[in-house]
Amino acid sequence: MIDNSFEGPLRDRARFLTGLGYHDFATVVRQCADVLDDPAEETVRPIVEEAFAAHLGEQESWPDELDTDRLHRAFRELDMAGIVARLDHTCCQNCGISELGAEVPKGEDRRGYVFAHRQDMEAAVSGGGLTLSYGVFGNGEQPADAQAGIGREVADALRRHGLEVGWEGDPGKRIEVPLTWRRRRFGVLADWPGAEPAPSGQPMEISYCDMPRGGVQNAWIPASFPHARDVLLTMAPYTGNYINFKLRSRGGLIAAWGPGPVLTFEIPLDEDSAREVTIAEAERLVSVLANEGRVALTD
């Protein structure tokens, strides 16, 4: 039995983690169990099941393109431009800033950063929009001009991808993004004890490595284009992370993050085909593979 004093916070946490959309069912259960003095997962599981059932039912009526797709697209573009861009990064702003240096690989440099911490994500998932911190790497106070420059790049990227931005250039203020937080769950993120069988007849299969958060999916799993695109856009841009795309008939692609960070696509067993791509080009390649059944890397 769950103590009445814990049931409300537990349901809130289950709804938040399910809506956040980055953790699978088992992880949500474990994190929800932390709310209780006696973290027995079997007492938590029914509440998480309710949250998953409600979320998966709601997402059926959502539009194809979501604000979170636009946000992830902008963040990957910023990463490739030398600005570390992270969501749900640590618990608070102070910890977020102090730990961002670990996001820069040894021997590499980054010009700046932008991130939202866990408290920001809680506000966004509950409907309050997203607030972003930004700045330049270094010790001591932020040079105002340099910090404002990073802020402008972040704001421009968000607007370029169709998001509204509430920021007038003041480096002393955080960037407000009045988006609607909706994360569609696919694949392992949509799997739970009451899940319907995965749709058959998907155009492709994928496998991937998305460390540290998404883990390793060695087994091939059926994927629609929106599913494959979601994995592509949310994958952390760490060297060694990759996605394999395979058509059910014949042909496929490999996408991999490397130092820089840069995103490279290549045809399996054909190293000469490898080339660096932008996020827009990457989406187009995956779209053509899924929707037209052909490899367009050499077009």
mmCIF file of C-alpha atoms in Angstrom:
data_model
loop_
_atom_site.group_PDB
_atom_site.id
_atom_site.type_symbol
_atom_site.label_atom_id
_atom_site.label_comp_id
_atom_site.label_asym_id
_atom_site.label_seq_id
_atom_site.Cartn_x
_atom_site.Cartn_y
_atom_site.Cartn_z
ATOM 1 C CA MET A 1 0.000 0.000 0.000
ATOM 2 C CA ILE A 2 1.076 3.568 -0.682
ATOM 3 C CA ASP A 3 0.830 6.104 2.125
ATOM 4 C CA ASN A 4 -1.712 8.783 1.161
ATOM 5 C CA SER A 5 0.849 11.506 1.800
ATOM 6 C CA PHE A 6 3.074 10.022 -0.918
ATOM 7 C CA GLU A 7 0.464 9.164 -3.540
ATOM 8 C CA GLY A 8 0.072 12.702 -4.908
ATOM 9 C CA PRO A 9 3.826 13.362 -5.305
ATOM 10 C CA LEU A 10 4.267 9.873 -6.730
ATOM 11 C CA ARG A 11 1.618 10.415 -9.404
ATOM 12 C CA ASP A 12 3.118 13.818 -10.221
ATOM 13 C CA ARG A 13 6.549 12.260 -10.656
ATOM 14 C CA ALA A 14 5.184 9.451 -12.817
ATOM 15 C CA ARG A 15 3.413 11.951 -15.086
ATOM 16 C CA PHE A 16 6.518 14.137 -15.287
ATOM 17 C CA LEU A 17 8.973 11.366 -16.148
ATOM 18 C CA THR A 18 6.562 9.808 -18.626
ATOM 19 C CA GLY A 19 5.904 13.161 -20.265
ATOM 20 C CA LEU A 20 9.590 14.062 -20.299
ATOM 21 C CA GLY A 21 9.969 11.126 -22.643
ATOM 22 C CA TYR A 22 13.628 10.197 -22.244
ATOM 23 C CA HIS A 23 13.409 7.130 -19.980
ATOM 24 C CA ASP A 24 11.984 3.656 -20.540
ATOM 25 C CA PHE A 25 9.294 2.098 -18.351
ATOM 26 C CA ALA A 26 11.683 0.316 -15.970
ATOM 27 C CA THR A 27 13.716 3.484 -15.393
ATOM 28 C CA VAL A 28 10.591 5.534 -14.689
ATOM 29 C CA VAL A 29 9.477 2.917 -12.144
ATOM 30 C CA ARG A 30 12.876 3.013 -10.408
ATOM 31 C CA GLN A 31 12.963 6.804 -10.272
ATOM 32 C CA CYS A 32 9.395 6.971 -8.982
ATOM 33 C CA ALA A 33 10.233 4.459 -6.246
ATOM 34 C CA ASP A 34 12.701 7.003 -4.867
ATOM 35 C CA VAL A 35 9.714 9.092 -3.732
ATOM 36 C CA LEU A 36 8.756 6.433 -1.181
ATOM 37 C CA ASP A 37 10.386 5.617 2.145
ATOM 38 C CA ASP A 38 10.042 1.941 1.222
ATOM 39 C CA PRO A 39 10.906 1.926 -2.493
ATOM 40 C CA ALA A 40 9.203 -1.334 -3.445
ATOM 41 C CA GLU A 41 8.780 -1.191 -7.206
ATOM 42 C CA GLU A 42 5.675 -3.389 -7.222
ATOM 43 C CA THR A 43 3.793 -0.655 -5.331
ATOM 44 C CA VAL A 44 4.857 1.961 -7.874
ATOM 45 C CA ARG A 45 4.325 -0.005 -11.071
ATOM 46 C CA PRO A 46 0.501 0.406 -11.364
ATOM 47 C CA ILE A 47 0.795 4.202 -11.138
ATOM 48 C CA VAL A 48 3.488 4.295 -13.825
ATOM 49 C CA GLU A 49 1.359 1.991 -15.985
ATOM 50 C CA GLU A 50 -1.503 4.489 -15.733
ATOM 51 C CA ALA A 51 0.818 7.323 -16.754
ATOM 52 C CA PHE A 52 2.156 5.374 -19.749
ATOM 53 C CA ALA A 53 -1.319 4.349 -20.903
ATOM 54 C CA ALA A 54 -2.555 7.948 -20.732
ATOM 55 C CA HIS A 55 0.507 9.355 -22.503
ATOM 56 C CA LEU A 56 0.488 6.824 -25.333
ATOM 57 C CA GLY A 57 -3.223 7.379 -25.842
ATOM 58 C CA GLU A 58 -2.802 11.151 -26.026
ATOM 59 C CA GLN A 59 0.082 11.057 -28.490
ATOM 60 C CA GLU A 60 -2.130 9.388 -31.097
ATOM 61 C CA SER A 61 -3.839 12.748 -31.690
ATOM 62 C CA TRP A 62 -0.692 14.890 -31.794
ATOM 63 C CA PRO A 63 0.516 16.516 -35.034
ATOM 64 C CA ASP A 64 3.409 14.937 -36.918
ATOM 65 C CA GLU A 65 5.800 17.793 -36.110
ATOM 66 C CA LEU A 66 6.139 18.781 -32.441
ATOM 67 C CA ASP A 67 7.862 21.655 -30.676
ATOM 68 C CA THR A 68 10.250 19.144 -29.119
ATOM 69 C CA ASP A 69 11.304 18.003 -32.608
ATOM 70 C CA ARG A 70 12.098 21.616 -33.471
ATOM 71 C CA LEU A 71 13.978 22.045 -30.200
ATOM 72 C CA HIS A 72 16.118 18.924 -30.629
ATOM 73 C CA ARG A 73 16.879 19.916 -34.218
ATOM 74 C CA ALA A 74 18.056 23.355 -33.086
ATOM 75 C CA PHE A 75 20.148 21.872 -30.265
ATOM 76 C CA ARG A 76 21.961 19.435 -32.567
ATOM 77 C CA GLU A 77 22.672 22.304 -34.953
ATOM 78 C CA LEU A 78 24.118 24.325 -32.063
ATOM 79 C CA ASP A 79 26.262 21.366 -30.997
ATOM 80 C CA MET A 80 27.725 21.195 -34.483
ATOM 81 C CA ALA A 81 28.401 24.943 -34.362
ATOM 82 C CA GLY A 82 30.534 24.564 -31.232
ATOM 83 C CA ILE A 83 27.910 25.335 -28.578
ATOM 84 C CA VAL A 84 27.239 22.500 -26.118
ATOM 85 C CA ALA A 85 23.444 22.107 -26.038
ATOM 86 C CA ARG A 86 21.839 19.874 -23.408
ATOM 87 C CA LEU A 87 18.371 19.224 -21.986
ATOM 88 C CA ASP A 88 17.585 17.808 -18.538
ATOM 89 C CA HIS A 89 21.187 18.518 -17.552
ATOM 90 C CA THR A 90 21.747 18.076 -13.786
ATOM 91 C CA CYS A 91 19.413 19.201 -11.013
ATOM 92 C CA CYS A 92 19.826 22.986 -11.028
ATOM 93 C CA GLN A 93 21.595 25.915 -12.673
ATOM 94 C CA ASN A 94 24.655 25.970 -10.407
ATOM 95 C CA CYS A 95 25.305 22.254 -10.869
ATOM 96 C CA GLY A 96 24.585 22.554 -14.575
ATOM 97 C CA ILE A 97 27.210 25.244 -15.115
ATOM 98 C CA SER A 98 29.811 23.527 -12.927
ATOM 99 C CA GLU A 99 29.413 20.177 -14.710
ATOM 100 C CA LEU A 100 29.202 21.379 -18.314
ATOM 101 C CA GLY A 101 32.960 21.140 -18.751
ATOM 102 C CA ALA A 102 32.632 17.361 -18.678
ATOM 103 C CA GLU A 103 30.607 17.616 -21.897
ATOM 104 C CA VAL A 104 33.678 18.833 -23.790
ATOM 105 C CA PRO A 105 35.967 15.940 -24.811
ATOM 106 C CA LYS A 106 39.640 16.172 -23.925
ATOM 107 C CA GLY A 107 41.630 17.917 -26.616
ATOM 108 C CA GLU A 108 38.591 19.715 -28.030
ATOM 109 C CA ASP A 109 37.200 23.201 -27.511
ATOM 110 C CA ARG A 110 33.680 24.597 -27.496
ATOM 111 C CA ARG A 111 32.703 28.247 -27.844
ATOM 112 C CA GLY A 112 29.832 28.206 -25.386
ATOM 113 C CA TYR A 113 26.880 26.345 -23.936
ATOM 114 C CA VAL A 114 23.118 26.310 -23.532
ATOM 115 C CA PHE A 115 21.155 24.002 -21.261
ATOM 116 C CA ALA A 116 17.982 23.368 -19.298
ATOM 117 C CA HIS A 117 18.240 21.654 -15.917
ATOM 118 C CA ARG A 118 15.771 19.309 -14.235
ATOM 119 C CA GLN A 119 13.760 22.116 -12.620
ATOM 120 C CA ASP A 120 13.420 23.775 -16.037
ATOM 121 C CA MET A 121 12.203 20.498 -17.508
ATOM 122 C CA GLU A 122 9.616 20.081 -14.758
ATOM 123 C CA ALA A 123 8.230 23.513 -15.606
ATOM 124 C CA ALA A 124 8.206 22.738 -19.340
ATOM 125 C CA VAL A 125 6.469 19.366 -19.015
ATOM 126 C CA SER A 126 3.809 20.905 -16.761
ATOM 127 C CA GLY A 127 3.016 23.496 -19.448
ATOM 128 C CA GLY A 128 5.093 26.451 -18.306
ATOM 129 C CA GLY A 129 7.414 26.704 -21.299
ATOM 130 C CA LEU A 130 11.164 26.136 -21.280
ATOM 131 C CA THR A 131 13.851 28.385 -19.800
ATOM 132 C CA LEU A 132 17.456 28.121 -20.984
ATOM 133 C CA SER A 133 20.788 29.100 -19.452
ATOM 134 C CA TYR A 134 23.654 30.030 -21.775
ATOM 135 C CA GLY A 135 27.161 31.418 -21.717
ATOM 136 C CA VAL A 136 30.832 30.848 -22.464
ATOM 137 C CA PHE A 137 33.267 28.479 -20.816
ATOM 138 C CA GLY A 138 35.789 29.942 -18.406
ATOM 139 C CA ASN A 139 36.499 30.730 -14.781
ATOM 140 C CA GLY A 140 34.924 33.629 -12.962
ATOM 141 C CA GLU A 141 32.311 36.048 -14.257
ATOM 142 C CA GLN A 142 30.915 35.853 -17.766
ATOM 143 C CA PRO A 143 32.106 38.573 -20.191
ATOM 144 C CA ALA A 144 28.792 40.254 -21.003
ATOM 145 C CA ASP A 145 29.458 40.692 -24.726
ATOM 146 C CA ALA A 146 30.582 37.092 -25.183
ATOM 147 C CA GLN A 147 27.638 35.724 -23.215
ATOM 148 C CA ALA A 148 25.199 37.854 -25.193
ATOM 149 C CA GLY A 149 26.773 36.589 -28.414
ATOM 150 C CA ILE A 150 26.087 32.982 -27.436
ATOM 151 C CA GLY A 151 22.558 33.975 -26.450
ATOM 152 C CA ARG A 152 21.972 35.499 -29.885
ATOM 153 C CA GLU A 153 23.182 32.348 -31.634
ATOM 154 C CA VAL A 154 20.904 30.206 -29.485
ATOM 155 C CA ALA A 155 17.901 32.476 -30.054
ATOM 156 C CA ASP A 156 18.561 32.599 -33.805
ATOM 157 C CA ALA A 157 18.769 28.793 -34.023
ATOM 158 C CA LEU A 158 15.521 28.345 -32.112
ATOM 159 C CA ARG A 159 13.697 30.870 -34.293
ATOM 160 C CA ARG A 160 15.151 29.365 -37.457
ATOM 161 C CA HIS A 161 13.534 26.068 -36.503
ATOM 162 C CA GLY A 162 10.126 27.565 -35.869
ATOM 163 C CA LEU A 163 10.134 28.233 -32.122
ATOM 164 C CA GLU A 164 9.172 31.479 -30.420
ATOM 165 C CA VAL A 165 11.823 33.094 -28.241
ATOM 166 C CA GLY A 166 11.323 35.501 -25.356
ATOM 167 C CA TRP A 167 14.689 37.232 -25.047
ATOM 168 C CA GLU A 168 15.776 40.747 -25.983
ATOM 169 C CA GLY A 169 19.542 40.365 -25.834
ATOM 170 C CA ASP A 170 20.157 40.993 -22.132
ATOM 171 C CA PRO A 171 22.903 38.568 -20.965
ATOM 172 C CA GLY A 172 21.609 38.948 -17.424
ATOM 173 C CA LYS A 173 18.369 37.196 -18.340
ATOM 174 C CA ARG A 174 17.717 33.614 -19.353
ATOM 175 C CA ILE A 175 16.081 32.706 -22.661
ATOM 176 C CA GLU A 176 12.374 31.892 -22.493
ATOM 177 C CA VAL A 177 10.910 29.477 -25.050
ATOM 178 C CA PRO A 178 7.083 29.310 -24.783
ATOM 179 C CA LEU A 179 6.805 25.882 -26.365
ATOM 180 C CA THR A 180 4.369 23.028 -25.779
ATOM 181 C CA TRP A 181 6.340 20.110 -24.366
ATOM 182 C CA ARG A 182 5.144 16.871 -25.982
ATOM 183 C CA ARG A 183 7.527 13.969 -26.521
ATOM 184 C CA ARG A 184 6.212 11.129 -28.648
ATOM 185 C CA ARG A 185 7.349 7.730 -27.383
ATOM 186 C CA PHE A 186 8.615 5.115 -29.846
ATOM 187 C CA GLY A 187 10.196 1.678 -29.644
ATOM 188 C CA VAL A 188 11.712 0.785 -26.281
ATOM 189 C CA LEU A 189 10.475 4.092 -24.847
ATOM 190 C CA ALA A 190 6.889 3.094 -25.673
ATOM 191 C CA ASP A 191 7.185 -0.438 -24.305
ATOM 192 C CA TRP A 192 5.338 -1.229 -21.074
ATOM 193 C CA PRO A 193 3.409 -4.250 -19.702
ATOM 194 C CA GLY A 194 0.150 -3.153 -21.340
ATOM 195 C CA ALA A 195 1.665 -2.130 -24.668
ATOM 196 C CA GLU A 196 0.011 -3.090 -27.929
ATOM 197 C CA PRO A 197 2.122 -5.184 -30.324
ATOM 198 C CA ALA A 198 4.507 -3.057 -32.373
ATOM 199 C CA PRO A 199 3.031 -2.107 -35.775
ATOM 200 C CA SER A 200 4.097 -4.446 -38.549
ATOM 201 C CA GLY A 201 5.246 -3.409 -41.982
ATOM 202 C CA GLN A 202 7.557 -0.586 -40.928
ATOM 203 C CA PRO A 203 9.810 0.570 -43.787
ATOM 204 C CA MET A 204 13.108 0.012 -41.979
ATOM 205 C CA GLU A 205 14.870 -1.398 -38.958
ATOM 206 C CA ILE A 206 17.334 0.413 -36.707
ATOM 207 C CA SER A 207 19.935 -0.391 -34.080
ATOM 208 C CA TYR A 208 21.962 2.175 -32.181
ATOM 209 C CA CYS A 209 24.315 3.215 -29.415
ATOM 210 C CA ASP A 210 23.240 6.347 -27.528
ATOM 211 C CA MET A 211 25.410 6.651 -24.461
ATOM 212 C CA PRO A 212 25.070 7.573 -21.710
ATOM 213 C CA ARG A 213 21.281 8.011 -21.520
ATOM 214 C CA GLY A 214 19.748 6.026 -24.357
ATOM 215 C CA GLY A 215 21.902 2.932 -23.925
ATOM 216 C CA VAL A 216 22.728 0.364 -26.573
ATOM 217 C CA GLN A 217 20.094 -1.262 -28.780
ATOM 218 C CA ASN A 218 21.946 -4.076 -30.526
ATOM 219 C CA ALA A 219 18.883 -5.951 -31.763
ATOM 220 C CA TRP A 220 17.249 -4.641 -34.918
ATOM 221 C CA ILE A 221 13.899 -3.004 -34.171
ATOM 222 C CA PRO A 222 11.222 -1.974 -36.698
ATOM 223 C CA ALA A 223 11.030 1.791 -37.164
ATOM 224 C CA SER A 224 8.920 4.334 -38.986
ATOM 225 C CA PHE A 225 10.511 7.505 -40.306
ATOM 226 C CA PRO A 226 9.303 9.572 -37.287
ATOM 227 C CA HIS A 227 10.811 6.976 -34.932
ATOM 228 C CA ALA A 228 14.147 6.921 -36.771
ATOM 229 C CA ARG A 229 14.180 10.726 -36.924
ATOM 230 C CA ASP A 230 13.550 10.955 -33.187
ATOM 231 C CA VAL A 231 16.516 8.705 -32.409
ATOM 232 C CA LEU A 232 18.665 10.776 -34.768
ATOM 233 C CA LEU A 233 17.704 14.134 -33.243
ATOM 234 C CA THR A 234 17.856 13.116 -29.578
ATOM 235 C CA MET A 235 21.062 11.077 -29.711
ATOM 236 C CA ALA A 236 23.842 12.671 -27.656
ATOM 237 C CA PRO A 237 26.568 13.986 -29.997
ATOM 238 C CA TYR A 238 29.348 11.994 -28.340
ATOM 239 C CA THR A 239 32.082 10.331 -30.356
ATOM 240 C CA GLY A 240 31.163 6.676 -30.817
ATOM 241 C CA ASN A 241 27.396 7.063 -30.731
ATOM 242 C CA TYR A 242 25.805 5.709 -33.905
ATOM 243 C CA ILE A 243 22.617 4.565 -35.628
ATOM 244 C CA ASN A 244 22.309 1.774 -38.181
ATOM 245 C CA PHE A 245 19.423 2.131 -40.639
ATOM 246 C CA LYS A 246 18.476 -0.960 -42.659
ATOM 247 C CA LEU A 247 15.782 -1.327 -45.289
ATOM 248 C CA ARG A 248 13.718 -4.490 -45.056
ATOM 249 C CA SER A 249 14.471 -5.186 -48.695
ATOM 250 C CA ARG A 250 18.051 -4.127 -49.342
ATOM 251 C CA GLY A 251 20.379 -1.267 -48.509
ATOM 252 C CA GLY A 252 20.987 0.950 -45.538
ATOM 253 C CA LEU A 253 23.034 3.684 -43.909
ATOM 254 C CA ILE A 254 25.204 4.236 -40.854
ATOM 255 C CA ALA A 255 25.187 7.558 -38.996
ATOM 256 C CA ALA A 256 27.927 8.215 -36.443
ATOM 257 C CA TRP A 257 29.058 11.118 -34.297
ATOM 258 C CA GLY A 258 32.750 11.961 -34.315
ATOM 259 C CA PRO A 259 35.061 14.615 -32.822
ATOM 260 C CA GLY A 260 34.009 18.185 -33.442
ATOM 261 C CA PRO A 261 31.275 17.091 -33.090
ATOM 262 C CA VAL A 262 30.549 16.115 -36.680
ATOM 263 C CA LEU A 263 27.888 13.758 -37.985
ATOM 264 C CA THR A 264 28.993 11.331 -40.688
ATOM 265 C CA PHE A 265 26.837 9.110 -42.885
ATOM 266 C CA GLU A 266 28.160 6.191 -44.881
ATOM 267 C CA ILE A 267 26.926 3.143 -46.750
ATOM 268 C CA PRO A 268 27.738 -0.107 -44.901
ATOM 269 C CA LEU A 269 30.934 -1.794 -46.135
ATOM 270 C CA ASP A 270 31.778 1.243 -48.276
ATOM 271 C CA GLU A 271 34.122 3.559 -46.360
ATOM 272 C CA ASP A 272 34.673 5.666 -49.477
ATOM 273 C CA SER A 273 31.024 6.729 -49.300
ATOM 274 C CA ALA A 274 31.440 8.435 -45.906
ATOM 275 C CA ARG A 275 30.747 12.154 -45.740
ATOM 276 C CA GLU A 276 29.930 14.752 -43.128
ATOM 277 C CA VAL A 277 26.350 16.007 -43.171
ATOM 278 C CA THR A 278 24.273 18.717 -41.563
ATOM 279 C CA ILE A 279 21.257 17.853 -39.439
ATOM 280 C CA ALA A 280 18.970 18.887 -42.315
ATOM 281 C CA GLU A 281 20.863 16.618 -44.718
ATOM 282 C CA ALA A 282 20.747 13.766 -42.205
ATOM 283 C CA GLU A 283 16.973 14.037 -41.899
ATOM 284 C CA ARG A 284 16.599 14.085 -45.677
ATOM 285 C CA LEU A 285 18.729 10.951 -46.070
ATOM 286 C CA VAL A 286 16.676 9.065 -43.482
ATOM 287 C CA SER A 287 13.421 10.326 -45.009
ATOM 288 C CA VAL A 288 14.398 9.136 -48.488
ATOM 289 C CA LEU A 289 15.494 5.779 -47.093
ATOM 290 C CA ALA A 290 12.207 5.269 -45.232
ATOM 291 C CA ASN A 291 9.741 6.803 -47.665
ATOM 292 C CA GLU A 292 11.328 6.034 -51.047
ATOM 293 C CA GLY A 293 13.231 2.861 -50.187
ATOM 294 C CA ARG A 294 16.550 4.010 -51.581
ATOM 295 C CA VAL A 295 19.954 5.238 -50.414
ATOM 296 C CA ALA A 296 20.463 8.869 -51.436
ATOM 297 C CA LEU A 297 23.929 9.455 -49.971
ATOM 298 C CA THR A 298 25.616 9.586 -53.366
ATOM 299 C CA ASP A 299 22.912 11.645 -55.124
#
